[in-house]
Amino acid sequence: MELNSRALSVTKFWRDAGEDAWFEKNDAFDADFRARFLDLHYAAAR
């Protein structure tokens, strides 16, 4: 998957989660996000 489509998948993840999830402490949600997108974060940081 190219970088741009991966970036769009981050946006979709956040939108699908909904606003309540954005500001709620949820270790499982955070772990899911890291598992899906940490590599993308590192790629973008290069």
GROMACS .gro file of C-alpha atoms in nm:
model
   46
    1MET     CA    1   0.000   0.000   0.000
    2GLU     CA    2   0.146   0.337  -0.094
    3LEU     CA    3   0.212   0.601   0.168
    4ASN     CA    4  -0.077   0.829   0.065
    5SER     CA    5  -0.338   0.554   0.092
    6ARG     CA    6  -0.191   0.456   0.430
    7ALA     CA    7  -0.227   0.816   0.544
    8LEU     CA    8  -0.591   0.810   0.435
    9SER     CA    9  -0.641   0.494   0.639
   10VAL     CA   10  -0.534   0.688   0.951
   11THR     CA   11  -0.802   0.948   0.882
   12LYS     CA   12  -1.060   0.676   0.826
   13PHE     CA   13  -0.961   0.506   1.152
   14TRP     CA   14  -1.016   0.829   1.348
   15ARG     CA   15  -1.342   0.914   1.175
   16ASP     CA   16  -1.478   0.562   1.222
   17ALA     CA   17  -1.387   0.574   1.592
   18GLY     CA   18  -1.594   0.887   1.642
   19GLU     CA   19  -1.537   1.199   1.846
   20ASP     CA   20  -1.599   1.031   2.180
   21ALA     CA   21  -1.296   0.806   2.127
   22TRP     CA   22  -1.069   1.097   2.041
   23PHE     CA   23  -1.058   1.234   2.394
   24GLU     CA   24  -1.127   0.925   2.604
   25LYS     CA   25  -0.848   0.733   2.775
   26ASN     CA   26  -0.865   0.383   2.634
   27ASP     CA   27  -0.552   0.167   2.644
   28ALA     CA   28  -0.697  -0.091   2.403
   29PHE     CA   29  -0.783   0.177   2.147
   30ASP     CA   30  -0.436   0.329   2.180
   31ALA     CA   31  -0.272  -0.013   2.139
   32ASP     CA   32  -0.482  -0.083   1.829
   33PHE     CA   33  -0.380   0.250   1.680
   34ARG     CA   34  -0.011   0.185   1.751
   35ALA     CA   35  -0.029  -0.166   1.605
   36ARG     CA   36  -0.185  -0.035   1.286
   37PHE     CA   37   0.004   0.288   1.232
   38LEU     CA   38   0.331   0.314   1.425
   39ASP     CA   39   0.531   0.207   1.118
   40LEU     CA   40   0.358   0.480   0.916
   41HIS     CA   41   0.453   0.735   1.180
   42TYR     CA   42   0.818   0.633   1.154
   43ALA     CA   43   0.806   0.641   0.772
   44ALA     CA   44   0.659   0.993   0.777
   45ALA     CA   45   0.918   1.109   1.030
   46ARG     CA   46   1.208   1.018   0.800
   0.00000   0.00000   0.00000
